[in-house]
C-alpha cells in the first residue's frame, strides 16, 4: 500500500495489500471507459473508541474517460467521469487511490465497538409507558381557581 501516498495519510497504518483490476474498453455507444475493481483491508481509527480497526473496502466502479469537462454530460447513467490528462494518459495508481479514498466513510466507526453502559444507559433509564407529567398541569389548576 506504500504506492498510495494520499491514502497513507488518512489510514491508521499504511500496512496491507490492495488487490485491483482495471478493464479498459468501449461500450455499445462507443464510450471509452475503465472499470475499476479493488479490495483492501484498511486500518482506520474508530471515532467512538479512538482505537484502530480494520475496515474491508471494496470498489467496483465504471469510469467514463473524458478529455474535456463538457463531455461529462454525454456520459450514460452509471458512469462516473474521469478527466484524463491533457495528453490523454491515465495514471492507474492515482485512479485506484481516488476510488479507495471515495469508498472510505466520512466518520469511521468500528461496527463491533459497543458504547459503554454510562453512555447507553441501563433498562432502568428507559422511560415507562406512562405518559410524562404535563408541565402545564399546574397552570391549568391555577386557572380553575
PDB file of C-alpha atoms in Angstrom:
ATOM      1  CA  UNK A   1       0.000   0.000   0.000  1.00  0.00           C
ATOM      2  CA  UNK A   2       3.063   2.245   0.060  1.00  0.00           C
ATOM      3  CA  UNK A   3       2.349   3.342  -3.537  1.00  0.00           C
ATOM      4  CA  UNK A   4      -0.769   5.181  -2.333  1.00  0.00           C
ATOM      5  CA  UNK A   5       0.670   8.212  -0.532  1.00  0.00           C
ATOM      6  CA  UNK A   6      -2.630  10.133  -0.130  1.00  0.00           C
ATOM      7  CA  UNK A   7      -4.385   7.035   1.217  1.00  0.00           C
ATOM      8  CA  UNK A   8      -1.475   6.523   3.629  1.00  0.00           C
ATOM      9  CA  UNK A   9      -2.231   9.936   5.153  1.00  0.00           C
ATOM     10  CA  UNK A  10      -5.788   9.001   6.207  1.00  0.00           C
ATOM     11  CA  UNK A  11      -5.322   5.447   7.461  1.00  0.00           C
ATOM     12  CA  UNK A  12      -4.008   4.444  10.889  1.00  0.00           C
ATOM     13  CA  UNK A  13      -1.388   2.166   9.363  1.00  0.00           C
ATOM     14  CA  UNK A  14      -0.108   2.012   5.782  1.00  0.00           C
ATOM     15  CA  UNK A  15       0.458  -1.731   6.116  1.00  0.00           C
ATOM     16  CA  UNK A  16      -1.562  -4.141   3.993  1.00  0.00           C
ATOM     17  CA  UNK A  17      -2.256  -5.068   0.425  1.00  0.00           C
ATOM     18  CA  UNK A  18      -4.596  -3.731  -2.209  1.00  0.00           C
ATOM     19  CA  UNK A  19      -5.761  -6.076  -4.923  1.00  0.00           C
ATOM     20  CA  UNK A  20      -7.094  -4.390  -8.018  1.00  0.00           C
ATOM     21  CA  UNK A  21      -8.127  -4.918 -11.601  1.00  0.00           C
ATOM     22  CA  UNK A  22      -8.529  -2.370 -14.374  1.00  0.00           C
ATOM     23  CA  UNK A  23     -10.519  -3.212 -17.504  1.00  0.00           C
ATOM     24  CA  UNK A  24     -10.415  -0.758 -20.393  1.00  0.00           C
ATOM     25  CA  UNK A  25     -12.913  -0.805 -23.214  1.00  0.00           C
ATOM     26  CA  UNK A  26     -15.695   0.835 -25.184  1.00  0.00           C
ATOM     27  CA  UNK A  27     -19.366   0.191 -24.581  1.00  0.00           C
ATOM     28  CA  UNK A  28     -22.127  -0.201 -27.204  1.00  0.00           C
ATOM     29  CA  UNK A  29     -22.401   3.591 -27.503  1.00  0.00           C
ATOM     30  CA  UNK A  30     -18.677   3.958 -28.180  1.00  0.00           C
ATOM     31  CA  UNK A  31     -17.974   5.490 -24.758  1.00  0.00           C
ATOM     32  CA  UNK A  32     -14.406   4.790 -23.632  1.00  0.00           C
ATOM     33  CA  UNK A  33     -14.317   3.558 -20.032  1.00  0.00           C
ATOM     34  CA  UNK A  34     -12.198   1.942 -17.379  1.00  0.00           C
ATOM     35  CA  UNK A  35     -13.774  -0.473 -14.912  1.00  0.00           C
ATOM     36  CA  UNK A  36     -12.008  -0.283 -11.554  1.00  0.00           C
ATOM     37  CA  UNK A  37     -12.304  -3.124  -9.066  1.00  0.00           C
ATOM     38  CA  UNK A  38     -10.250  -3.004  -5.890  1.00  0.00           C
ATOM     39  CA  UNK A  39     -10.247  -4.673  -2.473  1.00  0.00           C
ATOM     40  CA  UNK A  40      -8.320  -3.724   0.622  1.00  0.00           C
ATOM     41  CA  UNK A  41      -8.485  -4.056   4.379  1.00  0.00           C
ATOM     42  CA  UNK A  42      -7.662  -0.572   5.653  1.00  0.00           C
ATOM     43  CA  UNK A  43      -6.702   0.287   9.211  1.00  0.00           C
ATOM     44  CA  UNK A  44      -8.768   3.290  10.334  1.00  0.00           C
ATOM     45  CA  UNK A  45      -9.247   4.989  13.704  1.00  0.00           C
ATOM     46  CA  UNK A  46     -12.720   4.461  15.176  1.00  0.00           C
ATOM     47  CA  UNK A  47     -14.214   7.830  16.092  1.00  0.00           C
ATOM     48  CA  UNK A  48     -16.088   6.309  19.059  1.00  0.00           C
ATOM     49  CA  UNK A  49     -13.294   4.405  20.758  1.00  0.00           C
ATOM     50  CA  UNK A  50     -10.310   6.180  19.125  1.00  0.00           C
ATOM     51  CA  UNK A  51      -8.759   2.756  18.545  1.00  0.00           C
ATOM     52  CA  UNK A  52      -7.623   1.348  15.202  1.00  0.00           C
ATOM     53  CA  UNK A  53      -9.769  -1.231  13.417  1.00  0.00           C
ATOM     54  CA  UNK A  54      -9.650  -2.979  10.043  1.00  0.00           C
ATOM     55  CA  UNK A  55     -12.318  -1.914   7.567  1.00  0.00           C
ATOM     56  CA  UNK A  56     -12.755  -4.044   4.465  1.00  0.00           C
ATOM     57  CA  UNK A  57     -13.190  -1.747   1.463  1.00  0.00           C
ATOM     58  CA  UNK A  58     -14.410  -2.903  -1.927  1.00  0.00           C
ATOM     59  CA  UNK A  59     -14.641  -0.744  -5.041  1.00  0.00           C
ATOM     60  CA  UNK A  60     -16.476  -1.599  -8.250  1.00  0.00           C
ATOM     61  CA  UNK A  61     -16.823   1.478 -10.461  1.00  0.00           C
ATOM     62  CA  UNK A  62     -17.131   2.234 -14.151  1.00  0.00           C
ATOM     63  CA  UNK A  63     -15.449   5.484 -15.105  1.00  0.00           C
ATOM     64  CA  UNK A  64     -16.174   7.210 -18.396  1.00  0.00           C
ATOM     65  CA  UNK A  65     -12.951   8.575 -19.861  1.00  0.00           C
ATOM     66  CA  UNK A  66     -13.291  12.220 -20.888  1.00  0.00           C
ATOM     67  CA  UNK A  67     -10.738  14.749 -22.122  1.00  0.00           C
ATOM     68  CA  UNK A  68     -12.818  17.898 -21.556  1.00  0.00           C
ATOM     69  CA  UNK A  69     -15.254  18.622 -18.736  1.00  0.00           C
ATOM     70  CA  UNK A  70     -18.109  19.360 -21.157  1.00  0.00           C
ATOM     71  CA  UNK A  71     -18.039  15.695 -22.238  1.00  0.00           C
ATOM     72  CA  UNK A  72     -19.354  14.688 -18.811  1.00  0.00           C
ATOM     73  CA  UNK A  73     -22.955  15.472 -19.802  1.00  0.00           C
ATOM     74  CA  UNK A  74     -22.779  12.872 -22.601  1.00  0.00           C
ATOM     75  CA  UNK A  75     -21.922  10.000 -20.244  1.00  0.00           C
ATOM     76  CA  UNK A  76     -24.705   7.442 -19.779  1.00  0.00           C
ATOM     77  CA  UNK A  77     -26.168   6.697 -16.322  1.00  0.00           C
ATOM     78  CA  UNK A  78     -23.937   4.516 -14.155  1.00  0.00           C
ATOM     79  CA  UNK A  79     -20.717   6.131 -15.353  1.00  0.00           C
ATOM     80  CA  UNK A  80     -18.610   8.404 -13.205  1.00  0.00           C
ATOM     81  CA  UNK A  81     -16.472  10.867 -15.176  1.00  0.00           C
ATOM     82  CA  UNK A  82     -12.699  10.524 -15.174  1.00  0.00           C
ATOM     83  CA  UNK A  83     -10.940  13.539 -16.643  1.00  0.00           C
ATOM     84  CA  UNK A  84      -7.770  12.430 -18.390  1.00  0.00           C
ATOM     85  CA  UNK A  85      -4.535  14.404 -18.538  1.00  0.00           C
ATOM     86  CA  UNK A  86      -4.087  16.797 -21.472  1.00  0.00           C
ATOM     87  CA  UNK A  87      -2.011  14.168 -23.266  1.00  0.00           C
ATOM     88  CA  UNK A  88      -4.873  11.653 -22.897  1.00  0.00           C
ATOM     89  CA  UNK A  89      -2.948   9.450 -20.482  1.00  0.00           C
ATOM     90  CA  UNK A  90      -4.293   7.872 -17.327  1.00  0.00           C
ATOM     91  CA  UNK A  91      -2.389   7.334 -14.078  1.00  0.00           C
ATOM     92  CA  UNK A  92      -3.637   3.909 -12.898  1.00  0.00           C
ATOM     93  CA  UNK A  93      -2.266   4.236  -9.343  1.00  0.00           C
ATOM     94  CA  UNK A  94      -3.931   7.639  -8.849  1.00  0.00           C
ATOM     95  CA  UNK A  95      -7.210   6.286 -10.271  1.00  0.00           C
ATOM     96  CA  UNK A  96      -7.264   3.312  -7.899  1.00  0.00           C
ATOM     97  CA  UNK A  97      -6.262   5.534  -4.971  1.00  0.00           C
ATOM     98  CA  UNK A  98      -9.038   8.032  -5.797  1.00  0.00           C
ATOM     99  CA  UNK A  99     -11.661   5.289  -5.804  1.00  0.00           C
ATOM    100  CA  UNK A 100     -10.420   3.845  -2.495  1.00  0.00           C
ATOM    101  CA  UNK A 101     -10.481   7.303  -0.902  1.00  0.00           C
ATOM    102  CA  UNK A 102     -14.039   7.844  -2.140  1.00  0.00           C
ATOM    103  CA  UNK A 103     -15.077   4.499  -0.625  1.00  0.00           C
ATOM    104  CA  UNK A 104     -13.928   5.488   2.884  1.00  0.00           C
ATOM    105  CA  UNK A 105     -16.620   6.545   5.344  1.00  0.00           C
ATOM    106  CA  UNK A 106     -16.713  10.203   6.327  1.00  0.00           C
ATOM    107  CA  UNK A 107     -16.660   9.194  10.016  1.00  0.00           C
ATOM    108  CA  UNK A 108     -15.065   5.766  10.542  1.00  0.00           C
ATOM    109  CA  UNK A 109     -16.809   3.751  13.252  1.00  0.00           C
ATOM    110  CA  UNK A 110     -15.912   0.191  14.179  1.00  0.00           C
ATOM    111  CA  UNK A 111     -19.173  -1.777  13.793  1.00  0.00           C
ATOM    112  CA  UNK A 112     -18.015  -4.213  16.505  1.00  0.00           C
ATOM    113  CA  UNK A 113     -17.444  -1.481  19.111  1.00  0.00           C
ATOM    114  CA  UNK A 114     -20.082  -1.216  21.806  1.00  0.00           C
ATOM    115  CA  UNK A 115     -20.650   2.017  23.677  1.00  0.00           C
ATOM    116  CA  UNK A 116     -20.014   1.945  27.447  1.00  0.00           C
ATOM    117  CA  UNK A 117     -23.021   1.498  29.733  1.00  0.00           C
ATOM    118  CA  UNK A 118     -22.705   5.032  31.148  1.00  0.00           C
ATOM    119  CA  UNK A 119     -23.420   6.345  27.659  1.00  0.00           C
ATOM    120  CA  UNK A 120     -26.068   3.881  26.559  1.00  0.00           C
ATOM    121  CA  UNK A 121     -27.829   3.709  29.950  1.00  0.00           C
ATOM    122  CA  UNK A 122     -29.491   0.730  31.579  1.00  0.00           C
ATOM    123  CA  UNK A 123     -33.009  -0.662  31.432  1.00  0.00           C
ATOM    124  CA  UNK A 124     -33.877   1.396  34.498  1.00  0.00           C
ATOM    125  CA  UNK A 125     -33.166   4.551  32.494  1.00  0.00           C
ATOM    126  CA  UNK A 126     -35.683   3.637  29.797  1.00  0.00           C
ATOM    127  CA  UNK A 127     -38.925   5.573  30.294  1.00  0.00           C
ATOM    128  CA  UNK A 128     -42.015   3.574  31.131  1.00  0.00           C
ATOM    129  CA  UNK A 129     -45.232   3.551  29.141  1.00  0.00           C
ATOM    130  CA  UNK A 130     -46.770   6.108  31.482  1.00  0.00           C
ATOM    131  CA  UNK A 131     -47.292   9.491  29.871  1.00  0.00           C
ATOM    132  CA  UNK A 132     -44.861  12.143  31.086  1.00  0.00           C
ATOM    133  CA  UNK A 133     -46.015  14.822  33.505  1.00  0.00           C
ATOM    134  CA  UNK A 134     -47.594  17.702  31.680  1.00  0.00           C
ATOM    135  CA  UNK A 135     -45.695  20.897  32.572  1.00  0.00           C
ATOM    136  CA  UNK A 136     -48.891  22.918  32.084  1.00  0.00           C
ATOM    137  CA  UNK A 137     -50.970  20.842  34.520  1.00  0.00           C
ATOM    138  CA  UNK A 138     -50.107  23.155  37.417  1.00  0.00           C
ATOM    139  CA  UNK A 139     -51.044  26.186  35.303  1.00  0.00           C
ATOM    140  CA  UNK A 140     -54.396  24.596  34.454  1.00  0.00           C
ATOM    141  CA  UNK A 141     -55.100  24.100  38.156  1.00  0.00           C
ATOM    142  CA  UNK A 142     -54.292  27.767  38.846  1.00  0.00           C
ATOM    143  CA  UNK A 143     -56.612  28.923  36.094  1.00  0.00           C
ATOM    144  CA  UNK A 144     -59.513  26.908  37.550  1.00  0.00           C
ATOM    145  CA  UNK A 145     -59.382  28.978  40.750  1.00  0.00           C
TER     146      UNK A 145
END
